[in-house]
Tab-separated table of C-alpha atoms in Angstrom:
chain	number	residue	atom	x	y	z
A	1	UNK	CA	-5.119	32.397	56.502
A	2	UNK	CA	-6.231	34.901	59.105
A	3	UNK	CA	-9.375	37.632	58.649
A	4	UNK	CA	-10.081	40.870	60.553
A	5	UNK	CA	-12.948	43.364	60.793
A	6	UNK	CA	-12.567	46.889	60.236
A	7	UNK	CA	-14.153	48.821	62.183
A	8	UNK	CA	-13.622	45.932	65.095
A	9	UNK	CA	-17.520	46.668	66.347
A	10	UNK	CA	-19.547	45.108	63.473
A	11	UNK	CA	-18.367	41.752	64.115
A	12	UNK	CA	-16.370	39.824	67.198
A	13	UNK	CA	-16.098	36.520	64.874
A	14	UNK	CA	-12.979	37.949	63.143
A	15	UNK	CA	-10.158	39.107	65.278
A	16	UNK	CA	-6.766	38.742	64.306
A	17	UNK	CA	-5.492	42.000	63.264
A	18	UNK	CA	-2.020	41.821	61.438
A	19	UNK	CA	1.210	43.614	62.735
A	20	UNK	CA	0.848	47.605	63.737
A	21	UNK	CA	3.480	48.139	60.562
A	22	UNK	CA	0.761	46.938	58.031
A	23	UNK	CA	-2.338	47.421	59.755
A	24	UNK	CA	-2.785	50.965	59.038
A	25	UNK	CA	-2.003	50.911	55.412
A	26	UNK	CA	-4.733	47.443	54.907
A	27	UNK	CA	-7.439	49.869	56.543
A	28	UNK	CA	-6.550	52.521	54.450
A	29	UNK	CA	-6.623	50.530	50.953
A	30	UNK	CA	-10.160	49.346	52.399
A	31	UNK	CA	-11.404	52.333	53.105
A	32	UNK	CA	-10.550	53.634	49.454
A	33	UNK	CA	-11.534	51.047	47.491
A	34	UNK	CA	-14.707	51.268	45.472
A	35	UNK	CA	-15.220	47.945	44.312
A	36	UNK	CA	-16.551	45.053	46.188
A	37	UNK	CA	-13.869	42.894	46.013
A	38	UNK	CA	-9.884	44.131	45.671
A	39	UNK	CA	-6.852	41.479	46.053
A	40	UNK	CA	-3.569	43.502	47.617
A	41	UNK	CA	0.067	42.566	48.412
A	42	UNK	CA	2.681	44.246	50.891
A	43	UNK	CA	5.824	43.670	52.055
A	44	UNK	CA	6.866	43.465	55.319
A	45	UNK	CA	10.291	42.958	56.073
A	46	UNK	CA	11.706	39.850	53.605
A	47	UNK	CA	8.052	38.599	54.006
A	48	UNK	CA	5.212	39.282	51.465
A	49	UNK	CA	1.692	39.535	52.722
A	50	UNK	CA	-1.274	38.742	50.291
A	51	UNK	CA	-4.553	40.221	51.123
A	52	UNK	CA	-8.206	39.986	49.880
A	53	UNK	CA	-10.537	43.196	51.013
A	54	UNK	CA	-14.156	42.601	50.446
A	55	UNK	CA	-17.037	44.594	51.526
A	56	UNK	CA	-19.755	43.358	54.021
A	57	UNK	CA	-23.199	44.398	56.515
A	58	UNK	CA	-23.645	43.604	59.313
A	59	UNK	CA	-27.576	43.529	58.862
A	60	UNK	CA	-28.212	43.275	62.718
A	61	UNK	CA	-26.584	46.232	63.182
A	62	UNK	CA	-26.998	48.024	60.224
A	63	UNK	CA	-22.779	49.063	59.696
A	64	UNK	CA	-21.546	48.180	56.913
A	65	UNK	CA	-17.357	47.422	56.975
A	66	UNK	CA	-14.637	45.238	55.478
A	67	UNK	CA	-13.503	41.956	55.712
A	68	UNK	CA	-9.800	41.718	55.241
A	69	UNK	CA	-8.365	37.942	54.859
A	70	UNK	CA	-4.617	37.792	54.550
A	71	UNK	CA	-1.657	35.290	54.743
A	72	UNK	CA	2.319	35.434	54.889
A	73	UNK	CA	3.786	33.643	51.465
A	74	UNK	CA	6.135	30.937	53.789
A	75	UNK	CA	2.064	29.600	53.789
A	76	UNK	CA	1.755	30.261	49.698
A	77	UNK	CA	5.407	28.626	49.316
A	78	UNK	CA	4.590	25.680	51.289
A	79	UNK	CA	1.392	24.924	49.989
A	80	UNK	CA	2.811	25.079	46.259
A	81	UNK	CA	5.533	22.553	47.614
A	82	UNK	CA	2.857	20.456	48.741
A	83	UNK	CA	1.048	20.719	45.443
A	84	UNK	CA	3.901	19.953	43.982
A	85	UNK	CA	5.066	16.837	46.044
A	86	UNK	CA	1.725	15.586	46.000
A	87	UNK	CA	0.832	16.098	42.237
A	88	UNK	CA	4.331	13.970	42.088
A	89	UNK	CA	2.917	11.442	44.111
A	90	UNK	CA	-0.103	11.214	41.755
A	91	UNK	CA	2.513	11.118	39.175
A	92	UNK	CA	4.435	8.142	40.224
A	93	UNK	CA	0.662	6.108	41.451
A	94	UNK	CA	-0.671	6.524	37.404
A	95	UNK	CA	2.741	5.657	35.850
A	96	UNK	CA	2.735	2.572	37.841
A	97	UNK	CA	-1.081	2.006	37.436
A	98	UNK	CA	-0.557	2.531	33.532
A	99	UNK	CA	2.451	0.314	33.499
A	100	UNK	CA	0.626	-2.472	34.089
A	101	UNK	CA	-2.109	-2.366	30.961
A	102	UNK	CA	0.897	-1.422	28.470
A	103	UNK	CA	2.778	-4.646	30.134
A	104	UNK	CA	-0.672	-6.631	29.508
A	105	UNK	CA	-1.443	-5.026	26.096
A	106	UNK	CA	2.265	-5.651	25.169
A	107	UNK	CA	1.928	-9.173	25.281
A	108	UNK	CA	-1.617	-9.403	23.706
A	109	UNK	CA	-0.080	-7.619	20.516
A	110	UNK	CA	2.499	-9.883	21.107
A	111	UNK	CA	1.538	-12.945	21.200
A	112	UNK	CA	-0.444	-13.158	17.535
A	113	UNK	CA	2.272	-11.057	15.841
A	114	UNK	CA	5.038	-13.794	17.332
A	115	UNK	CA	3.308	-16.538	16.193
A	116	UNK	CA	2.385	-14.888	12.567
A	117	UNK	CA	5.820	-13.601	12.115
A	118	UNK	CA	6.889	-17.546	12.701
A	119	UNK	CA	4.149	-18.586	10.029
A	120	UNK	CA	6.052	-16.163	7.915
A	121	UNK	CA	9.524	-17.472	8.569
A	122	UNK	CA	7.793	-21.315	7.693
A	123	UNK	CA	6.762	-19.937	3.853
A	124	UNK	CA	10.135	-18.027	3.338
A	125	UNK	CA	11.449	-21.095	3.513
A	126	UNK	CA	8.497	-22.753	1.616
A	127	UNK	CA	6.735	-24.947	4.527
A	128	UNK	CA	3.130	-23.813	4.210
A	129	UNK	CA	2.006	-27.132	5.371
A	130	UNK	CA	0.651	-26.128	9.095
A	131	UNK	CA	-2.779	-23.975	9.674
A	132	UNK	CA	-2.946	-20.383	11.255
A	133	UNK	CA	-6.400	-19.489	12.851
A	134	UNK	CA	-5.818	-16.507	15.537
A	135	UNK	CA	-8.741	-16.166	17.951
A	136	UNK	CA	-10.016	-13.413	20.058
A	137	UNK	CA	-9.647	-9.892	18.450
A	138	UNK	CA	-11.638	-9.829	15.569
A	139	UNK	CA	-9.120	-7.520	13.359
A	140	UNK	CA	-6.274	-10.582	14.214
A	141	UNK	CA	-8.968	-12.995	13.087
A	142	UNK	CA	-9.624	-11.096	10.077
A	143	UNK	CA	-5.891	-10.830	9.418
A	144	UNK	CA	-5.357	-15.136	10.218
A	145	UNK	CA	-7.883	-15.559	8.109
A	146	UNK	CA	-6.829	-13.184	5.156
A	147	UNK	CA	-2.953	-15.213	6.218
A	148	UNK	CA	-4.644	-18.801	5.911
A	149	UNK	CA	-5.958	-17.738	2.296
A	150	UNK	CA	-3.167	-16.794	1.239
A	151	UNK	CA	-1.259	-20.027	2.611
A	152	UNK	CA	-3.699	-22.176	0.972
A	153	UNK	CA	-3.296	-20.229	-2.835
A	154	UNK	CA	0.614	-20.813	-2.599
A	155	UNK	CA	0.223	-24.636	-0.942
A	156	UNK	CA	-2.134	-25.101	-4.409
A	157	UNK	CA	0.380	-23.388	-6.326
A	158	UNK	CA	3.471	-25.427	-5.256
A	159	UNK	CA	1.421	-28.631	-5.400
A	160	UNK	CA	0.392	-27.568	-9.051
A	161	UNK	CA	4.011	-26.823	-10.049
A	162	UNK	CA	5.267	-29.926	-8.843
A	163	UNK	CA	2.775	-31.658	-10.796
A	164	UNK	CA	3.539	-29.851	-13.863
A	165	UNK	CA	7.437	-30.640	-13.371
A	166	UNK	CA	6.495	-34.169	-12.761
A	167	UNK	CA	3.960	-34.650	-15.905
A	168	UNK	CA	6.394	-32.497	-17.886
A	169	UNK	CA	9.523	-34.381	-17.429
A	170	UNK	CA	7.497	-37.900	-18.122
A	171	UNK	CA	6.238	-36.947	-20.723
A	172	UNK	CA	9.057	-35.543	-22.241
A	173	UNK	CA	11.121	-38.492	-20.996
A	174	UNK	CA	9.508	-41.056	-23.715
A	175	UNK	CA	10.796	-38.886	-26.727
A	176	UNK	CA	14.066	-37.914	-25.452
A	177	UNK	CA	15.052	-41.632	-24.885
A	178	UNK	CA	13.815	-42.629	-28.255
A	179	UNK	CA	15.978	-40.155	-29.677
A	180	UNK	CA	19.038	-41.297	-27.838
A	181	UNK	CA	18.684	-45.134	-28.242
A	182	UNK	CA	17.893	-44.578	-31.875
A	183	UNK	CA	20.745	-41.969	-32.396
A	184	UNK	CA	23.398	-44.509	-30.479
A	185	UNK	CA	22.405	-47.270	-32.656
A	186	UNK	CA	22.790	-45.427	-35.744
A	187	UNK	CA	26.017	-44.263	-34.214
A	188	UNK	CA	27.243	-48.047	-33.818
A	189	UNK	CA	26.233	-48.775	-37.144
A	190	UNK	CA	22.691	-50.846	-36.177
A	191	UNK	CA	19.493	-49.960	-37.643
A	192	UNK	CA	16.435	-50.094	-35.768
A	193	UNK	CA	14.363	-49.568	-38.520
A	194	UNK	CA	14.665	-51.394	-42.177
A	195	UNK	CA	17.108	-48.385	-43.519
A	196	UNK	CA	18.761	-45.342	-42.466
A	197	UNK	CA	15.725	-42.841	-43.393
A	198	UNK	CA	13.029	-44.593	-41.878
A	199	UNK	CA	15.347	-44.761	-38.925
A	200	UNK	CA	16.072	-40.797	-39.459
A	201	UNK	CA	12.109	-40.327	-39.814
A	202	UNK	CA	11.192	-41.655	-36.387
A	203	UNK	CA	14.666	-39.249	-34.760
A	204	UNK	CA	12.441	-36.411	-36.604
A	205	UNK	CA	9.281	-37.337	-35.582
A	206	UNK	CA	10.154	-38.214	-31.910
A	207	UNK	CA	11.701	-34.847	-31.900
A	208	UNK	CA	8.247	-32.995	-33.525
A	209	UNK	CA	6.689	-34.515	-30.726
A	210	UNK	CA	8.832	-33.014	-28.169
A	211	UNK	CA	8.779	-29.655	-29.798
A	212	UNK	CA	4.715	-29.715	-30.058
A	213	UNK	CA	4.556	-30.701	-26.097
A	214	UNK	CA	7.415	-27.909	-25.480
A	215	UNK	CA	5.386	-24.769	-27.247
A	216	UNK	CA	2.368	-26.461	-25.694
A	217	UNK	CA	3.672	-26.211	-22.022
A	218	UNK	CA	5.124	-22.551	-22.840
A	219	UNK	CA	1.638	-21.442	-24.375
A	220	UNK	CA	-0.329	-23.050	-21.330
A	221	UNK	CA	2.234	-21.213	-18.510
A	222	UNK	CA	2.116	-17.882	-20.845
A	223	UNK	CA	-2.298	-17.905	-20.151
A	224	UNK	CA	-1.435	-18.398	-17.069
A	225	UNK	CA	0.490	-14.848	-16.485
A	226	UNK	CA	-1.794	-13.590	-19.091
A	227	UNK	CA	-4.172	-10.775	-17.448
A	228	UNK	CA	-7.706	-10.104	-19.010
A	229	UNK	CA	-6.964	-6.683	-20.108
A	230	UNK	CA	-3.844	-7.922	-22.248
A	231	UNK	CA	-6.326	-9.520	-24.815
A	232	UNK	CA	-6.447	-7.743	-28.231
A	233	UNK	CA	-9.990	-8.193	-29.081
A	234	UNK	CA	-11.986	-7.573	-32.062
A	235	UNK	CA	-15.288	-8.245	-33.449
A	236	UNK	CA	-15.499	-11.114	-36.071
A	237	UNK	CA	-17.765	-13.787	-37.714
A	238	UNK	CA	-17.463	-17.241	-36.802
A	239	UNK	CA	-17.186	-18.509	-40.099
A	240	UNK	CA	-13.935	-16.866	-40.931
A	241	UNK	CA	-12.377	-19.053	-38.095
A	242	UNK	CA	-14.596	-22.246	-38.103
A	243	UNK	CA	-14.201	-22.796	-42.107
A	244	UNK	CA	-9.984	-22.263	-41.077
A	245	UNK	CA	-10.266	-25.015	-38.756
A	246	UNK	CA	-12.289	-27.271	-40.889
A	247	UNK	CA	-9.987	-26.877	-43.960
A	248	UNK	CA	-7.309	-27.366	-41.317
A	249	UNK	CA	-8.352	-31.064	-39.730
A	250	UNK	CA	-9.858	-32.227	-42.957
A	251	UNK	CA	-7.544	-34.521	-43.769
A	252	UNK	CA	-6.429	-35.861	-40.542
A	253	UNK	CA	-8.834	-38.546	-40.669
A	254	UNK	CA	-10.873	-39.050	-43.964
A	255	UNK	CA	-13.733	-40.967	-42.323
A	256	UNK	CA	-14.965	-37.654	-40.471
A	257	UNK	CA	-16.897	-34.926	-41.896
A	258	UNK	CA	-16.673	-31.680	-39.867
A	259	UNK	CA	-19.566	-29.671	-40.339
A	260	UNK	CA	-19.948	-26.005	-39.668
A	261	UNK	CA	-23.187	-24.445	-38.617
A	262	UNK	CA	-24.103	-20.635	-37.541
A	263	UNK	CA	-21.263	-19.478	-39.639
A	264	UNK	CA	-22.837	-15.610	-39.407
A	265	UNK	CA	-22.583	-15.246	-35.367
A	266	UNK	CA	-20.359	-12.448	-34.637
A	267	UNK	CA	-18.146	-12.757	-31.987
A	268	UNK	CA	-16.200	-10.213	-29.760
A	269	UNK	CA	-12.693	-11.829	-28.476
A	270	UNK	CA	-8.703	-12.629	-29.540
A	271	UNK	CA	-8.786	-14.139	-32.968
A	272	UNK	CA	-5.258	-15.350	-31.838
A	273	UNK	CA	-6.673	-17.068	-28.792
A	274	UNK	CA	-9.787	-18.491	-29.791
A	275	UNK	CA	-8.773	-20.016	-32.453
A	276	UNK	CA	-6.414	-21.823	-30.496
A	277	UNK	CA	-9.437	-22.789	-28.204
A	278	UNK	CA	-11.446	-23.851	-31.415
A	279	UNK	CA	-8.722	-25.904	-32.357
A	280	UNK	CA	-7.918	-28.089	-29.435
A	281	UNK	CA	-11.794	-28.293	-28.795
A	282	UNK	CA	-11.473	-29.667	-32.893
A	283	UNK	CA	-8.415	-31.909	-32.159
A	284	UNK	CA	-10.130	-33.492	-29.131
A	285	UNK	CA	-13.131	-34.297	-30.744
A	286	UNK	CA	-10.932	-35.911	-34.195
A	287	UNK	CA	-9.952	-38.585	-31.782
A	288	UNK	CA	-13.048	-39.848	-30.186
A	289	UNK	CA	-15.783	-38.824	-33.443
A	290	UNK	CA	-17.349	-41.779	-35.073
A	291	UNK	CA	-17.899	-39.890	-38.523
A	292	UNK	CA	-19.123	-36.317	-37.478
A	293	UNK	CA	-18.103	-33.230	-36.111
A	294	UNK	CA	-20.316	-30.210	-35.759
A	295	UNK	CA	-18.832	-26.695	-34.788
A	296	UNK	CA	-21.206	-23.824	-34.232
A	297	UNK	CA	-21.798	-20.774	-32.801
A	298	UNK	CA	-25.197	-19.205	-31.063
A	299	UNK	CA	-25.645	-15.861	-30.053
A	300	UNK	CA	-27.670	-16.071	-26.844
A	301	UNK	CA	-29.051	-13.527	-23.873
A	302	UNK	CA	-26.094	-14.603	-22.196
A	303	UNK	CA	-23.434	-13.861	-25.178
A	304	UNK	CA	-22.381	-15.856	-27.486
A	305	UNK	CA	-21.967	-20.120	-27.109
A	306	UNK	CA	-19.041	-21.343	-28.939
A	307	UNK	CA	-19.545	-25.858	-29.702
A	308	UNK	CA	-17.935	-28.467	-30.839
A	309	UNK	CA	-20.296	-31.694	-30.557
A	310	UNK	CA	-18.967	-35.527	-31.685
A	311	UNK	CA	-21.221	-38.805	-32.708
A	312	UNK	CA	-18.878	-40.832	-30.339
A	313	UNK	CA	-18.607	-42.576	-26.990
A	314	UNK	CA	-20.441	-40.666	-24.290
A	315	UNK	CA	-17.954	-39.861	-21.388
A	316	UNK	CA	-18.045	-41.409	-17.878
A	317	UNK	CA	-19.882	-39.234	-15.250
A	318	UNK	CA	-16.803	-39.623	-12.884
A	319	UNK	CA	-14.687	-37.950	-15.702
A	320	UNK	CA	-16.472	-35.188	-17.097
A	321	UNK	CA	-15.354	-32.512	-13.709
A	322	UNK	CA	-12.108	-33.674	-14.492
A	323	UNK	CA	-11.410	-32.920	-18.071
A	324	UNK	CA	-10.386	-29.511	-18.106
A	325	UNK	CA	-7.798	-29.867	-15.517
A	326	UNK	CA	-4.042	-29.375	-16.329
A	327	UNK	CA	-2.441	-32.882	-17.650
A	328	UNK	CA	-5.716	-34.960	-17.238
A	329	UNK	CA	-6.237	-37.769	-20.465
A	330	UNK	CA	-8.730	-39.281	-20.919
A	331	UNK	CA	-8.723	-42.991	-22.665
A	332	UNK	CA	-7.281	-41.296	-25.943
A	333	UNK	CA	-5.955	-38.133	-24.299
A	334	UNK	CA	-2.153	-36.980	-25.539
A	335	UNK	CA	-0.459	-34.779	-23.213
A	336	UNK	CA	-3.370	-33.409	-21.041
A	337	UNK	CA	-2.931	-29.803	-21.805
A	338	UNK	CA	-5.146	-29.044	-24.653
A	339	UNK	CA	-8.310	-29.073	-22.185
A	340	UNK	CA	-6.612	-26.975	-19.816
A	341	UNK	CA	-5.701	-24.508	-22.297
A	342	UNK	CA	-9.823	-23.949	-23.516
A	343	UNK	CA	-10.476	-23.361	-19.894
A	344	UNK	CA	-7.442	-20.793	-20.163
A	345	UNK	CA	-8.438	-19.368	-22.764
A	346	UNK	CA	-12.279	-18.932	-21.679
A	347	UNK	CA	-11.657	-17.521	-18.392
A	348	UNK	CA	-9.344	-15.175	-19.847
A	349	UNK	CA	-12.321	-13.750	-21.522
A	350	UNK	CA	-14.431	-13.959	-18.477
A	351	UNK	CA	-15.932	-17.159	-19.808
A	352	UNK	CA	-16.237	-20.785	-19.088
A	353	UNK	CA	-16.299	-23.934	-20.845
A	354	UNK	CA	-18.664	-26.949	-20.268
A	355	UNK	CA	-19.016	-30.613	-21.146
A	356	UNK	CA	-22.144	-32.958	-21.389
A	357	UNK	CA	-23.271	-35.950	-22.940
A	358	UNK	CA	-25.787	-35.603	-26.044
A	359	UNK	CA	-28.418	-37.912	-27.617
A	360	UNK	CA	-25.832	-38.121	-30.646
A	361	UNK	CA	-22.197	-38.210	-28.779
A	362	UNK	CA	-20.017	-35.396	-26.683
A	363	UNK	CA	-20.479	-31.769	-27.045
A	364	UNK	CA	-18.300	-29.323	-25.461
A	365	UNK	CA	-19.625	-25.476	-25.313
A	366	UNK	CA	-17.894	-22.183	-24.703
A	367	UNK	CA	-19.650	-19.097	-23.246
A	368	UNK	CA	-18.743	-15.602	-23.964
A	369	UNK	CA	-20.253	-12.922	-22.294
A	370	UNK	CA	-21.348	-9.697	-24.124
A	371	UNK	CA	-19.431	-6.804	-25.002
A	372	UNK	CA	-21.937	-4.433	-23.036
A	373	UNK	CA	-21.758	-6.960	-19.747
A	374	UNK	CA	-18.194	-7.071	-19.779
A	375	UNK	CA	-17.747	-3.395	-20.233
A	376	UNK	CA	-19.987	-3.267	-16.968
A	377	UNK	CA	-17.564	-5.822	-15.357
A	378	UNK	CA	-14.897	-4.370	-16.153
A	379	UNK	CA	-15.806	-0.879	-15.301
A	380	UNK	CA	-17.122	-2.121	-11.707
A	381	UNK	CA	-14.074	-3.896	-10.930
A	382	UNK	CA	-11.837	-1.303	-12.252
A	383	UNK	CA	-10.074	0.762	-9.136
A	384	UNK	CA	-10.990	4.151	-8.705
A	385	UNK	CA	-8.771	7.155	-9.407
A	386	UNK	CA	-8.972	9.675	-7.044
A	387	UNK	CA	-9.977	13.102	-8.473
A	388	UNK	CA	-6.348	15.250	-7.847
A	389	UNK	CA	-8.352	18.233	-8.371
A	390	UNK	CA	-11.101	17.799	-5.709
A	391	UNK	CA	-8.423	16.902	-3.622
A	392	UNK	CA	-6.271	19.682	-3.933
A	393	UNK	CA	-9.458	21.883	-3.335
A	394	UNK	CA	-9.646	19.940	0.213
A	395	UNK	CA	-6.335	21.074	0.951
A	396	UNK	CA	-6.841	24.517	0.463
């Protein structure tokens, strides 16, 4: 960049004048412009010369003049080239000064992804025996632990199906046998029994037994899939399903009265359902009452308490968590399931079952929340739908 003075005597400081060829037409641009500032360009020869005129005092000497700052474009060209080579330089420095947190950040994605991905390949092929906890980034530990929930549910599950296959094929391993030794003998012309239809009436019951465990299992797996909104519910008194039962165990053992209090109470539920529940509860208690059963219903500030209460043995402390788990007996228990299918049944309509020990035997209560509670559950656990029209007004 080089600067002149025009006229020469207001200042020494700038003094290199551009060629003769130019000179004459810078001064004359200067000389008519009317601003303070004006940016030119000429050519001269193949060259281009860019050129800044800008008016200034000399205060000293009271002259006012121009300033005229100019330079060649091989000086523009260069510089750009320079600009260029050095913003490429600054290029190449941050790639290789990026490269080096994506290579880091790289392998801290993927590091927890490798090892849950491998956690993954273990339950496809169902080994959800080993632990994942992922430490450090708190979304990864939310995610491990989210994983290790999920791992635990399905190890319960398998253990619980296993169980079930195991219980199921014992128990249905008695029966089946009896059937074929009995059906051999008959077969080779020996009678177990005194004569052919006594023989025939154990084949038949044996196989009534099998049939009972069977729809039993089926019913039990069917709660199980069952979701709480499948339930057909209606509003009924007690007494049109309590006097059912009673009329229905009556006879099974002559020594035991079954009384029925409360028979007013109104309940809210699945007829269907509960009076499967109100069955086994009555089916249990036939085998362990002394001479009384008492069913009843109560209608409390919680809902409504469904009981069935027994003048027999009290049960051991150690056994009463256990009872309502799938395939437990107790010391006159049959196949285990009839327990586990009240708690089914309960839970299905969001609620529980309880045992404890009374002054006069065993009583078993069932809790059922109100209608106006469960509406509220129901309603707060119920997703929300999103409002299509608010959301098309968003888009617009």
């Amino acid at each position: 960049m080089s600067h002149f003075v025009y006229p020469e005597e207001i200042s020494l400081q700038y003094g290199s004048p551009p060629p003769s060829e130019i000179y004459a037409e810078m001064v004359t641009n200067a000389i008519n412009q009317e601003s303070q500032r004006g940016r030119y360009e000429i050519q001269f020869g193949d060259a281009t010369i860019f050129y800044v005129i800008s008016q200034v005092t000399n205060t000293e000497l009271n002259k006012s003049g121009y300033l005229i700052s100019y330079m060649f474009d091989e000086y523009r060209n260069s510089m750009v080239d320079r600009l260029w080579e050095r913003l490429l330089y600054l290029l190449m420095l941050t790639s290789v000064l990026a490269l080096l947190p994506a290579i880091w950040l790289k392998y801290y994605l993927q590091q927890p992804l490798t090892i849950l991905g491998n956690h993954l390949d273990q339950i496809a092929n169902r080994d959800w025996q080993e632990p994942l906890q992922l430490e450090g980034d708190e979304d990864f530990e939310r995610l491990s632990t989210q994983f290790e929930r999920m791992r635990l549910n399905l190890n319960s599950y398998d253990r619980a199906q296993k169980t079930f296959i195991q219980h199921t094929s014992h128990e249905l391993k008695t029966p089946i046998m009896v059937i074929k030794s009995y059906a051999q003998s008959v077969k080779d012309g020996i009678m177990p029994k005194e004569s052919l239809e006594q023989t025939m009436e154990v084949i038949t019951e044996e196989a009534n037994r099998m049939e009972r465990r069977v729809i039993e299992m089926l019913y039990f797996t069917k709660l199980e899939q069952m979701k709480k909104n499948q339930l057909n519910r209606s509003t009924f008194v007690f007494g049109s399903l309590a006097y059912q039962i009673e009329e229905r165990f009556r006879y099974q053992r002559e020594d035991v009265t079954i009384h029925v209090v409360s028979p007013e109470v109104e309940i809210n539920g699945d007829l269907d359902q509960l009076e499967v529940l109100l069955e086994n509860l009555v089916e249990n208690a036939l085998r362990y009452a002394d001479d009384a059963i008492w069913i009843s219903a109560e209608a409390t500030s919680q809902g409504v308490q469904i009981r069935v209460e027994n003048n027999g043995d009290p049960i051991e402390d150690d056994e009463i968590n256990e009872l309502f788990k799938p395939f437990y007996k107790g010391n006159k228990g049959k196949f285990g399931l009839g327990l586990a299918i009240v708690k089914q049944i309960a839970e299905l309509h969001h609620g529980s079952p309880k045992v404890e020990n009374t002054e006069h035997g065993v009583l078993f209560t069932v809790t059922l929340p109100k209608q106006d509670d469960l509406l509220i559950e129901e309603q707060t656990n119920k997703p929300r739908k999103r409002d299509r029209k608010k959301d098309k007004k968003s888009d617009l």
